XYZ file of C-alpha atoms in Angstrom:
507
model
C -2.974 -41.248 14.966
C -5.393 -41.517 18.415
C -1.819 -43.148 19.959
C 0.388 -40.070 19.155
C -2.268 -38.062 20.192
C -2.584 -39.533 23.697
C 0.969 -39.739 23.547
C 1.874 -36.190 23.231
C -0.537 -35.272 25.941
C -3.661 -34.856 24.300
C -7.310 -36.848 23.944
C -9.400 -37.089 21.573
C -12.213 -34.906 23.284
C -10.020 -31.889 23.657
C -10.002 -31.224 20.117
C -13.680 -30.634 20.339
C -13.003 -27.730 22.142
C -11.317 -26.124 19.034
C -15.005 -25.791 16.929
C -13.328 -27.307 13.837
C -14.825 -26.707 10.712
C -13.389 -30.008 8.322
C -13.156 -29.656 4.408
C -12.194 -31.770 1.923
C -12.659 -32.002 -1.831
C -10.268 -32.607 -4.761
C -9.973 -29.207 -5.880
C -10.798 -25.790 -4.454
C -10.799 -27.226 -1.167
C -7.530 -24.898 -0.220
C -9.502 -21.988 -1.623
C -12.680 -22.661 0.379
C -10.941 -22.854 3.872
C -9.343 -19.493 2.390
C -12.364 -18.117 2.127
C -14.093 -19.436 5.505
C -11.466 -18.396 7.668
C -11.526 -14.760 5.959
C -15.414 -14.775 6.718
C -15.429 -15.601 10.273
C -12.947 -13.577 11.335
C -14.309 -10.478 9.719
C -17.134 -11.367 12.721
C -13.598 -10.357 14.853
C -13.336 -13.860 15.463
C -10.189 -15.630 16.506
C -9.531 -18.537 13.825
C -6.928 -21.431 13.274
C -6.545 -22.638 10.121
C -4.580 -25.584 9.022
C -4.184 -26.686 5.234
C -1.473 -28.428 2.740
C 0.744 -28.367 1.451
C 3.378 -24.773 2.428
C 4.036 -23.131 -0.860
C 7.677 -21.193 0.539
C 8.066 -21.940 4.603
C 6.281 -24.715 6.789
C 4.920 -22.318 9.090
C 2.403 -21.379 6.398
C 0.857 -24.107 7.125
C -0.868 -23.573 10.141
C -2.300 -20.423 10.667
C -3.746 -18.109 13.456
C -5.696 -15.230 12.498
C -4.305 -15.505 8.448
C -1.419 -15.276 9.480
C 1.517 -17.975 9.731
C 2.559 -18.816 12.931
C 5.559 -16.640 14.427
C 8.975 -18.405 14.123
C 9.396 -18.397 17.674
C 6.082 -20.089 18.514
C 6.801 -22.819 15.800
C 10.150 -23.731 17.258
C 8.589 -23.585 20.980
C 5.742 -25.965 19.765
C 8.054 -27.879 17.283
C 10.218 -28.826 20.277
C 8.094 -29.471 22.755
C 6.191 -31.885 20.835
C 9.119 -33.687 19.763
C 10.634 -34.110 23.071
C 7.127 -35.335 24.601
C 7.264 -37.936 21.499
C 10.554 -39.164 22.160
C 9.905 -39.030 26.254
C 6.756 -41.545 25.449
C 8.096 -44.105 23.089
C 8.604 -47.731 24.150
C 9.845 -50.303 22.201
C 5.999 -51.519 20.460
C 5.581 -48.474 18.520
C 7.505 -46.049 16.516
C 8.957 -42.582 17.918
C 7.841 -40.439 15.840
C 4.851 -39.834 13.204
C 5.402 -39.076 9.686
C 5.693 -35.374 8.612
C 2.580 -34.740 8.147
C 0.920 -36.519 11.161
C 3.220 -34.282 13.067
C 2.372 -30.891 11.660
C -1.090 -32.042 12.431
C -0.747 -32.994 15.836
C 1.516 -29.383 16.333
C -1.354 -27.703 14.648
C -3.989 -28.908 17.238
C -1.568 -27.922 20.382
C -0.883 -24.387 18.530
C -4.675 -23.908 18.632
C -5.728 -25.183 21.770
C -2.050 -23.097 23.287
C -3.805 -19.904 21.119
C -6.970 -20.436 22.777
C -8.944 -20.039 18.918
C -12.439 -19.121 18.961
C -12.464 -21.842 15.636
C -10.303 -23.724 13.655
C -10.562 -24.479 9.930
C -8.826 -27.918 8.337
C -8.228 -28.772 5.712
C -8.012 -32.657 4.671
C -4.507 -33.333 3.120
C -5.509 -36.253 0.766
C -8.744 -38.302 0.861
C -10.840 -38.103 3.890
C -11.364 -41.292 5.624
C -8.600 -42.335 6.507
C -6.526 -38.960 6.228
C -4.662 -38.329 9.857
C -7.420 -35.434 10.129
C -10.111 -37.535 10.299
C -9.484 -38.058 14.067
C -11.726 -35.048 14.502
C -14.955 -36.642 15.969
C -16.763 -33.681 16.534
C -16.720 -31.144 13.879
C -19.303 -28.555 14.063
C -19.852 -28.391 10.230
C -17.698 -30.157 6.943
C -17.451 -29.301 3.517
C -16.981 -31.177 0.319
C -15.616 -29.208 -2.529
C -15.539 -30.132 -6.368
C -14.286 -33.685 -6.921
C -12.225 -35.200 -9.331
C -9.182 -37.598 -10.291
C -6.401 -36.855 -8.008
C -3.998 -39.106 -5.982
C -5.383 -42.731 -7.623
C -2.926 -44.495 -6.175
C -4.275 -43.612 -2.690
C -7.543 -42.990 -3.393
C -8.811 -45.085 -6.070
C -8.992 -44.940 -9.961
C -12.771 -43.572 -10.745
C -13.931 -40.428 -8.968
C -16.602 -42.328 -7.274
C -14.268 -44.220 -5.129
C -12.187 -40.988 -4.219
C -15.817 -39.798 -3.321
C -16.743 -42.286 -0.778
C -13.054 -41.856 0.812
C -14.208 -37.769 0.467
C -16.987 -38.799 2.147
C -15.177 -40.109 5.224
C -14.911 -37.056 6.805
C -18.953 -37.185 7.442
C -20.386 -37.448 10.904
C -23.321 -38.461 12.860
C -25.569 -35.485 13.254
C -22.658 -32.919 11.727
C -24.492 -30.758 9.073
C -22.275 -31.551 5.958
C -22.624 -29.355 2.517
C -20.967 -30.059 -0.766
C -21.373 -28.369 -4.414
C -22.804 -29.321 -7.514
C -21.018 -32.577 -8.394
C -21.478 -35.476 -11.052
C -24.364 -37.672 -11.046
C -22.009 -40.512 -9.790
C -20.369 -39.038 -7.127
C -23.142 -37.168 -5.493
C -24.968 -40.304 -5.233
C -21.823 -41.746 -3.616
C -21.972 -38.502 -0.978
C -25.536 -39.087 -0.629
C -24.909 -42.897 0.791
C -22.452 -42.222 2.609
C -24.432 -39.582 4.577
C -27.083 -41.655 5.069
C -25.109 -44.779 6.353
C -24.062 -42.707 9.371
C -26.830 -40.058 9.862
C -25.334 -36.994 8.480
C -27.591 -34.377 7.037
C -26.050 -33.297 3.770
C -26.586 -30.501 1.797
C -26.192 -29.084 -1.898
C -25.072 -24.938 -2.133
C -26.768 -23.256 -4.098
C -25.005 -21.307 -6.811
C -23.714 -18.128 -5.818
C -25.903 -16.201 -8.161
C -28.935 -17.030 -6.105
C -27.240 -15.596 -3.113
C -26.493 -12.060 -4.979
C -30.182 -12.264 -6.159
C -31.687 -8.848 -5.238
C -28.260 -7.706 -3.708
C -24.780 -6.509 -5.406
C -23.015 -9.111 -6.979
C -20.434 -10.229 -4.592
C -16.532 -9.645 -5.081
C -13.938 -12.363 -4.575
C -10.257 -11.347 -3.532
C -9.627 -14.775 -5.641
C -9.871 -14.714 -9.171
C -11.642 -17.187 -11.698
C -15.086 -18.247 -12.244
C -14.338 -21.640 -10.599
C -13.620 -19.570 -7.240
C -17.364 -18.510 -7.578
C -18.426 -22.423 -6.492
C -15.413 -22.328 -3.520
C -17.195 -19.122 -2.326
C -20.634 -20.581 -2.314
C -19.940 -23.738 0.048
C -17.965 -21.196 2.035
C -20.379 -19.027 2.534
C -22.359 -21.886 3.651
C -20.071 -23.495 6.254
C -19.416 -19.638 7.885
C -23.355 -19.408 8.093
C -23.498 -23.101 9.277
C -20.892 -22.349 12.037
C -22.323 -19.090 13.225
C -25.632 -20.852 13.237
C -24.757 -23.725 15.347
C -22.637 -21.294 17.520
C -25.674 -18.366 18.222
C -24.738 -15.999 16.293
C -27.109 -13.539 15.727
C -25.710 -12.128 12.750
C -26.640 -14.719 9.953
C -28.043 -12.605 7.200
C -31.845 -12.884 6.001
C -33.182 -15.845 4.884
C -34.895 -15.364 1.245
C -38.146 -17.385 0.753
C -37.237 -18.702 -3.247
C -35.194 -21.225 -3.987
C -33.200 -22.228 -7.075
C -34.616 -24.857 -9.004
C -31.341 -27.343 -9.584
C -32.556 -30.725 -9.882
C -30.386 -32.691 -7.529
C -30.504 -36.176 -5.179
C -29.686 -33.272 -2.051
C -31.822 -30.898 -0.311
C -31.116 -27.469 -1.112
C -28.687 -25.519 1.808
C -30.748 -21.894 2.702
C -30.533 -19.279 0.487
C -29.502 -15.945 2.311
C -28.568 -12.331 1.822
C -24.482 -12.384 2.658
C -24.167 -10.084 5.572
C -21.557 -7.089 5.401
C -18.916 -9.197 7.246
C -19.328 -11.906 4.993
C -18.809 -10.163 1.673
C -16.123 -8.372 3.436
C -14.517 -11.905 4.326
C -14.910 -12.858 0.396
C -13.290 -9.411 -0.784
C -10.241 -9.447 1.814
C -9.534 -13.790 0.625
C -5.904 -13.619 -0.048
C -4.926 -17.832 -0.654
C -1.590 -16.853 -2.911
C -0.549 -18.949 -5.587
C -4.047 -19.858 -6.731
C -5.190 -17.579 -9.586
C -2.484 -15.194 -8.573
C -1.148 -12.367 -10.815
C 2.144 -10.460 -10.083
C 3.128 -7.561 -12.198
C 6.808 -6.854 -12.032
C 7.597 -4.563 -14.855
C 7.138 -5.858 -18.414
C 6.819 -9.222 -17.112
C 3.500 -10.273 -15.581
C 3.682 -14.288 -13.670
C 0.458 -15.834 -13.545
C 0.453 -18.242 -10.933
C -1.718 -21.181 -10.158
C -0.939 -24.575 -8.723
C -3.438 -26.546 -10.713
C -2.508 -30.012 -11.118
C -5.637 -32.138 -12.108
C -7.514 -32.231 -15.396
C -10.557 -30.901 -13.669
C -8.360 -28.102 -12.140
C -5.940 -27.149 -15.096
C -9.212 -26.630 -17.475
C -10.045 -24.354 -14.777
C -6.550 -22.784 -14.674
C -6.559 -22.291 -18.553
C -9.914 -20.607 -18.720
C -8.916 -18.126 -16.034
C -5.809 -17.383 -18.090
C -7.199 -16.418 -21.070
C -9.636 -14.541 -19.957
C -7.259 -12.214 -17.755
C -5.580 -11.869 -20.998
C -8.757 -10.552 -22.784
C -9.812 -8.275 -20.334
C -6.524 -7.017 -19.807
C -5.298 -6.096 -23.328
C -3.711 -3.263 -24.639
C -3.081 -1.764 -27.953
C -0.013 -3.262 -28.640
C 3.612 -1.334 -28.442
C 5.909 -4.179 -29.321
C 5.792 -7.717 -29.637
C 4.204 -9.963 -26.525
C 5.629 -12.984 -25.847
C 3.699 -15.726 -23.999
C 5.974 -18.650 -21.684
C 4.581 -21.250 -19.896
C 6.428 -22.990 -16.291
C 5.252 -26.145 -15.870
C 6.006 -29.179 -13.687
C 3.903 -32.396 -12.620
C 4.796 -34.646 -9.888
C 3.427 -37.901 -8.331
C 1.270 -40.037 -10.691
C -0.451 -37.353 -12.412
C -1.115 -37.614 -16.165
C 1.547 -34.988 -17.638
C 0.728 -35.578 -21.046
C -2.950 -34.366 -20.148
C -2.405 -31.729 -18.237
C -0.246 -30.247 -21.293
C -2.571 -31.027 -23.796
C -5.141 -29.071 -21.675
C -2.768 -26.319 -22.117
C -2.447 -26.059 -26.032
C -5.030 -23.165 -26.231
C -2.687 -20.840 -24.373
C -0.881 -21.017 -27.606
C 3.025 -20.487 -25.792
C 5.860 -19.414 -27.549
C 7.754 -20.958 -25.231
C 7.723 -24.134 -22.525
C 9.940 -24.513 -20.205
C 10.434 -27.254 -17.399
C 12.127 -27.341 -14.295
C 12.258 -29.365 -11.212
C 10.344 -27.944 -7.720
C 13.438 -26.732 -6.566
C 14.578 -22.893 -6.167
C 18.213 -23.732 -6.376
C 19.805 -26.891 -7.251
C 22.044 -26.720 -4.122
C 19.780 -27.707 -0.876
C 21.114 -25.435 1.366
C 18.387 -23.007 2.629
C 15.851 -24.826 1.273
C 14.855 -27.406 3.523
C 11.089 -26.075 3.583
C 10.790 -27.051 0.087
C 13.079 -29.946 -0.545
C 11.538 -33.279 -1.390
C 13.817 -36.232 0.351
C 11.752 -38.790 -1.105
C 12.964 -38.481 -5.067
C 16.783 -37.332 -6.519
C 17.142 -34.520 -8.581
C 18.415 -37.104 -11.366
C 14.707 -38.287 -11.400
C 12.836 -34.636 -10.882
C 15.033 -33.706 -13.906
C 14.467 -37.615 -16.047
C 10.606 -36.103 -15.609
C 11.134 -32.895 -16.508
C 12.535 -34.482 -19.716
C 9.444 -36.714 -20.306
C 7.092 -33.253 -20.060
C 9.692 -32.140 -22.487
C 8.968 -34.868 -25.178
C 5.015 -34.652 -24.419
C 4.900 -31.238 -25.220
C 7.039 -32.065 -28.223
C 4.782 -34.491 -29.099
C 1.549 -32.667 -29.155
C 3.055 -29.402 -30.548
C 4.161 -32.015 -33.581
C 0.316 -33.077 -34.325
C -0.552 -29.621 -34.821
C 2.279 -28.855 -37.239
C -0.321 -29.064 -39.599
C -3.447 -26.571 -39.775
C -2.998 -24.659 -36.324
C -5.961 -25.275 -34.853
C -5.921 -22.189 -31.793
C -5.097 -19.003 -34.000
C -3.399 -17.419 -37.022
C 0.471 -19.727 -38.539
C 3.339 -19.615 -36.034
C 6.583 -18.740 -37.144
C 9.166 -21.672 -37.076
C 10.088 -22.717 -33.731
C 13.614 -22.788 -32.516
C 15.114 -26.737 -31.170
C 14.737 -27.382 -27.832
C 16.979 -26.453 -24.688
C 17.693 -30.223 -22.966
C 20.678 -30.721 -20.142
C 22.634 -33.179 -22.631
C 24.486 -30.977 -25.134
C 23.197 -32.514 -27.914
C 20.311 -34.201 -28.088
C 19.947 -36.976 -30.220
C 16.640 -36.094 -31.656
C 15.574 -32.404 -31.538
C 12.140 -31.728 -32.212
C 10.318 -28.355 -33.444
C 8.929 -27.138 -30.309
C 10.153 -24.492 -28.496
C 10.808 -26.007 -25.415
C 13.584 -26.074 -22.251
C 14.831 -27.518 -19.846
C 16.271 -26.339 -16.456
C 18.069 -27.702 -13.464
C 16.149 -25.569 -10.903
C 13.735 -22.805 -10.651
C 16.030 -20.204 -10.371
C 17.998 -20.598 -13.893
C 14.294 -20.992 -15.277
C 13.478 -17.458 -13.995
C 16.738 -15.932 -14.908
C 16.353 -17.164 -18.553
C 12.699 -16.015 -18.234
C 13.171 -12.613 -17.058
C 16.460 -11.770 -18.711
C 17.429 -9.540 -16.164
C 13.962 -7.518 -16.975
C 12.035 -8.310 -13.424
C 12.819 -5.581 -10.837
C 12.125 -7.974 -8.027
C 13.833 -11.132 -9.038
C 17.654 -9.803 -9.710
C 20.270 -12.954 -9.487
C 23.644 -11.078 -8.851
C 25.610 -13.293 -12.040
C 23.741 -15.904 -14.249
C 25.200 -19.284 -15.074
C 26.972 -19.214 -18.266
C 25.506 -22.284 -19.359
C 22.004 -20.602 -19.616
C 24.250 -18.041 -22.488
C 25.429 -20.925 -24.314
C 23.167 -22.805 -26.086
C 21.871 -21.352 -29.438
C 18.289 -22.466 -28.212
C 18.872 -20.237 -25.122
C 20.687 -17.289 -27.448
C 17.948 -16.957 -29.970
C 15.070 -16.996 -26.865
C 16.953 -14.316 -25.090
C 17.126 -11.910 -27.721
C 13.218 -12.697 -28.261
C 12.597 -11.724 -24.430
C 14.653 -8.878 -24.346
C 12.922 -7.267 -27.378
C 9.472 -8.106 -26.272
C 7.515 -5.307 -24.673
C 5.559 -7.747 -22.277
C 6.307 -11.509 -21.327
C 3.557 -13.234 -19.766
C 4.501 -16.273 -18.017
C 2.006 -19.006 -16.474
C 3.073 -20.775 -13.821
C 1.144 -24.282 -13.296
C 1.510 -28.168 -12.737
C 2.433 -27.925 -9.253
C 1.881 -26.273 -5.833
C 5.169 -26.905 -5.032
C 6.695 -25.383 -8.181
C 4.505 -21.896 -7.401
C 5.990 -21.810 -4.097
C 9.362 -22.449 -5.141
C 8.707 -19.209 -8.092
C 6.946 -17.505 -5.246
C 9.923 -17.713 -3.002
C 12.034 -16.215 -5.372
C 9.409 -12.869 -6.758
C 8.171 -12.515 -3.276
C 11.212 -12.111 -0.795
C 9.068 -11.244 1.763
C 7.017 -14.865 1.756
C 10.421 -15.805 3.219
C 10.787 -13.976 6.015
């Protein structure tokens, strides 16, 4: 990475210039740049802010202000690094970096060309020996909640994908992390101390609000609540190291949490701090659209740790949300899972929801390609995005099977109708009410039934009329006076909803 660096015209030393505040994590770690960024510029600073991966356009991806970068100044940038790539290659090393070494290398010439007051990144998978780790002088880095993610990459127990979390750490660089498991933290803990880092532990958020309001979060979910206490501490971190004045008063007691870390300060959250946490918009993460009598719940969980998470949040928006009923609700869950990630788990973490319907679909918003290079993957075929869409199929099939006896989440379901699959008949059809699409799009229009006053597809394929699975849903959908549909498994999958009940993410 230091060799495409120097080779599109850049050192090492100039990216200290940008003030970079460097987060990792397994999950939440998205949310908690979200959240940092939103902070520090309520102070009217100007901020950067890269992260992974886009949920609808690339440009998302890197950030000035909150904002994605114009379309102008990511072809300008785009092109002008690729051109001083290709001007510097010689025949011992390869042209051009992978994707996203590149996006990382545009995102530090976009900053340093913006002249940002700060710039928040966000580790794309590990730490150590993620392409962002050629920061050398952060002023402050974060470790969010860990967990199993990527073990291919990263190693099979979370205490390995801790010390490559841990990576990121640096000599005299204040570091903070949250409450983790014994096993990790001690992993953090070494790590630190190998290379001089002074670590921290947050403290919970409620020791923050103590004596003050409780503090509102533009995010939603009571796993946000830990995201918006290490944020809060990197922002005050920052401003501290930078001299700030504004920091917010100090309080003299301290949570008793018995832990191997000392305790980060516990301080009153100034006004432009819980003005940063109110205004956190980071969509597709506990996101709720209501569009009519349908209402998407969107959130790209995909790790045990993260889809408990997801569940509790969606239940709980369902409590506090109900209404005396005036027809029959109807509850459909959009899943996906990519990568090595455990499908069978992750659905059998979502039983409780208690769906009357599953339905799977490959990450893509149309099964043609064209216009939808920003969220095509060129590294599988849609005959094996759609072979795994099939195997979610039978797992949910499978676990909806060992509960055909006493229902363990609620009141006796009525029978179920036989699955939806792409071959016309399938050879063994099981009880659960479960389909499969070939894209996104006939997933939504199947979904919606021509009921969502955003998402309007001008003709619907006739295949999605056909089947008697696909018949006997509709008429379901069309009578019910609210569908609530929960969107998980995959970043990628809520982008490629998003892109279709947001138009404007597109533009």
């Amino acid at each position: 990475m230091e060799l495409f660096l120097a080779r599109s015209g850049l050192q090492v030393e100039d990216l200290d210039r940008l003030n970079i505040i460097h987060v990792t994590g397994t999950k939440g770690k998205g949310s908690t740049c979200a959240f940092t960024e939103c902070i520090l510029r309520n102070y009217g600073l100007k901020t950067g802010f890269f992260s992974s991966p886009h949920l609808v356009q690339v440009r998302e991806r890197i950030r000035i202000n909150g904002q994605p970068i114009r379309p102008e100044l990511f072809t300008k940038h785009f092109w002008r690094l690729y051109r001083r790539l290709e001007e510097t290659k010689d025949g011992s090393c390869v042209s051009m970096p992978a994707y996203f070494r590149f996006l990382t290398l545009m995102a530090f010439h976009v900053f340093l060309q913006e002249k940002v007051d700060l710039a928040v990144v966000e580790v794309g998978i590990g730490g150590a020996y993620d392409c962002t780790n050629i920061i050398r002088k952060p002023v402050v880095c974060g470790v969010s909640s860990l967990g199993i993610d990527h073990t291919s990459l990263l190693g099979d127990t979370v205490e390995k994908i801790a010390w490559q979390k841990g990576g990121i750490f640096k000599p005299g660089v204040p570091a903070f992390t949250v409450l983790q498991p014994e096993g990790p933290l001690a992993v953090l803990r070494e790590r630190a101390q190998q290379i001089s880092c002074p670590l921290y532990l947050c403290p919970p958020l409620e020791a923050l609000e103590e004596g003050g309001p409780t503090l509102t979060l533009g995010l939603e979910g009571e796993h946000q609540r830990s995201n918006a206490a290490l944020a809060l501490q990197l922002a005050h971190c920052w401003l501290q190291q930078q001299g700030h004045q504004d920091l917010g008063e100090l309080k003299m007691s301290r949570p008793s949490v018995p832990c191997q870390l000392p305790l980060a300060p516990v301080f009153q959250p100034t006004s432009h701090m819980r003005h940063g946490l109110q205004d956190t918009e980071w969509p597709g993460r506990t996101q709720v659209l209501q569009h009519g009598p349908l209402t998407w719940y969107l959130d790209g969980a995909h790790t045990t740790s993260s889809m408990q998470a997801c569940v509790r949040w969606f239940r709980q928006v369902l409590q506090c949300n109900q209404r005396p009923p005036s027809g029959p609700e109807v509850r459909v869950l959009l899943f996906n899972s990519t990568g090595d990630r455990d499908s069978s788990a992750l659905l059998k973490l979502l039983q409780p929801c208690q769906f009357d319907y599953a339905v799977f679909c490959p990450n893509l918003t149309e099964v043609s390609s064209t216009g939808n290079a920003d969220q095509q993957n060129f590294t599988v075929t849609l005959d094996q995005m759609l072979i795994r869409c099939l195997d979610h199929q039978r797992h949910w099939s499978h676990l909806d099977k060992e509960q055909d006896g006493p229902d363990l989440w609620g009141p006796p379901q009525p029978s179920r109708p036989a699955p939806l699959l792409l071959a016309p008949h399938p050879p063994h059809p099981c009880i659960a009410s479960s389909l499969v699409f070939s894209c996104v799009s006939h997933a939504l229009q199947w979904i919606s039934q021509g009921r969502d006053p955003v998402f309007q597809p001008p003709h619907p394929p006739k295949s999605l009329l056909s089947h008697p699975t696909a018949t006997s849903g509709a008429s379901v959908l069309q009578e019910a006076a609210a569908i609530h549909v929960l969107v998980t498994g995959s970043l990628h999958l809520v982008g490629s909803v998003l892109k279709l009940l947001e138009p404007s993410l597109s533009q």
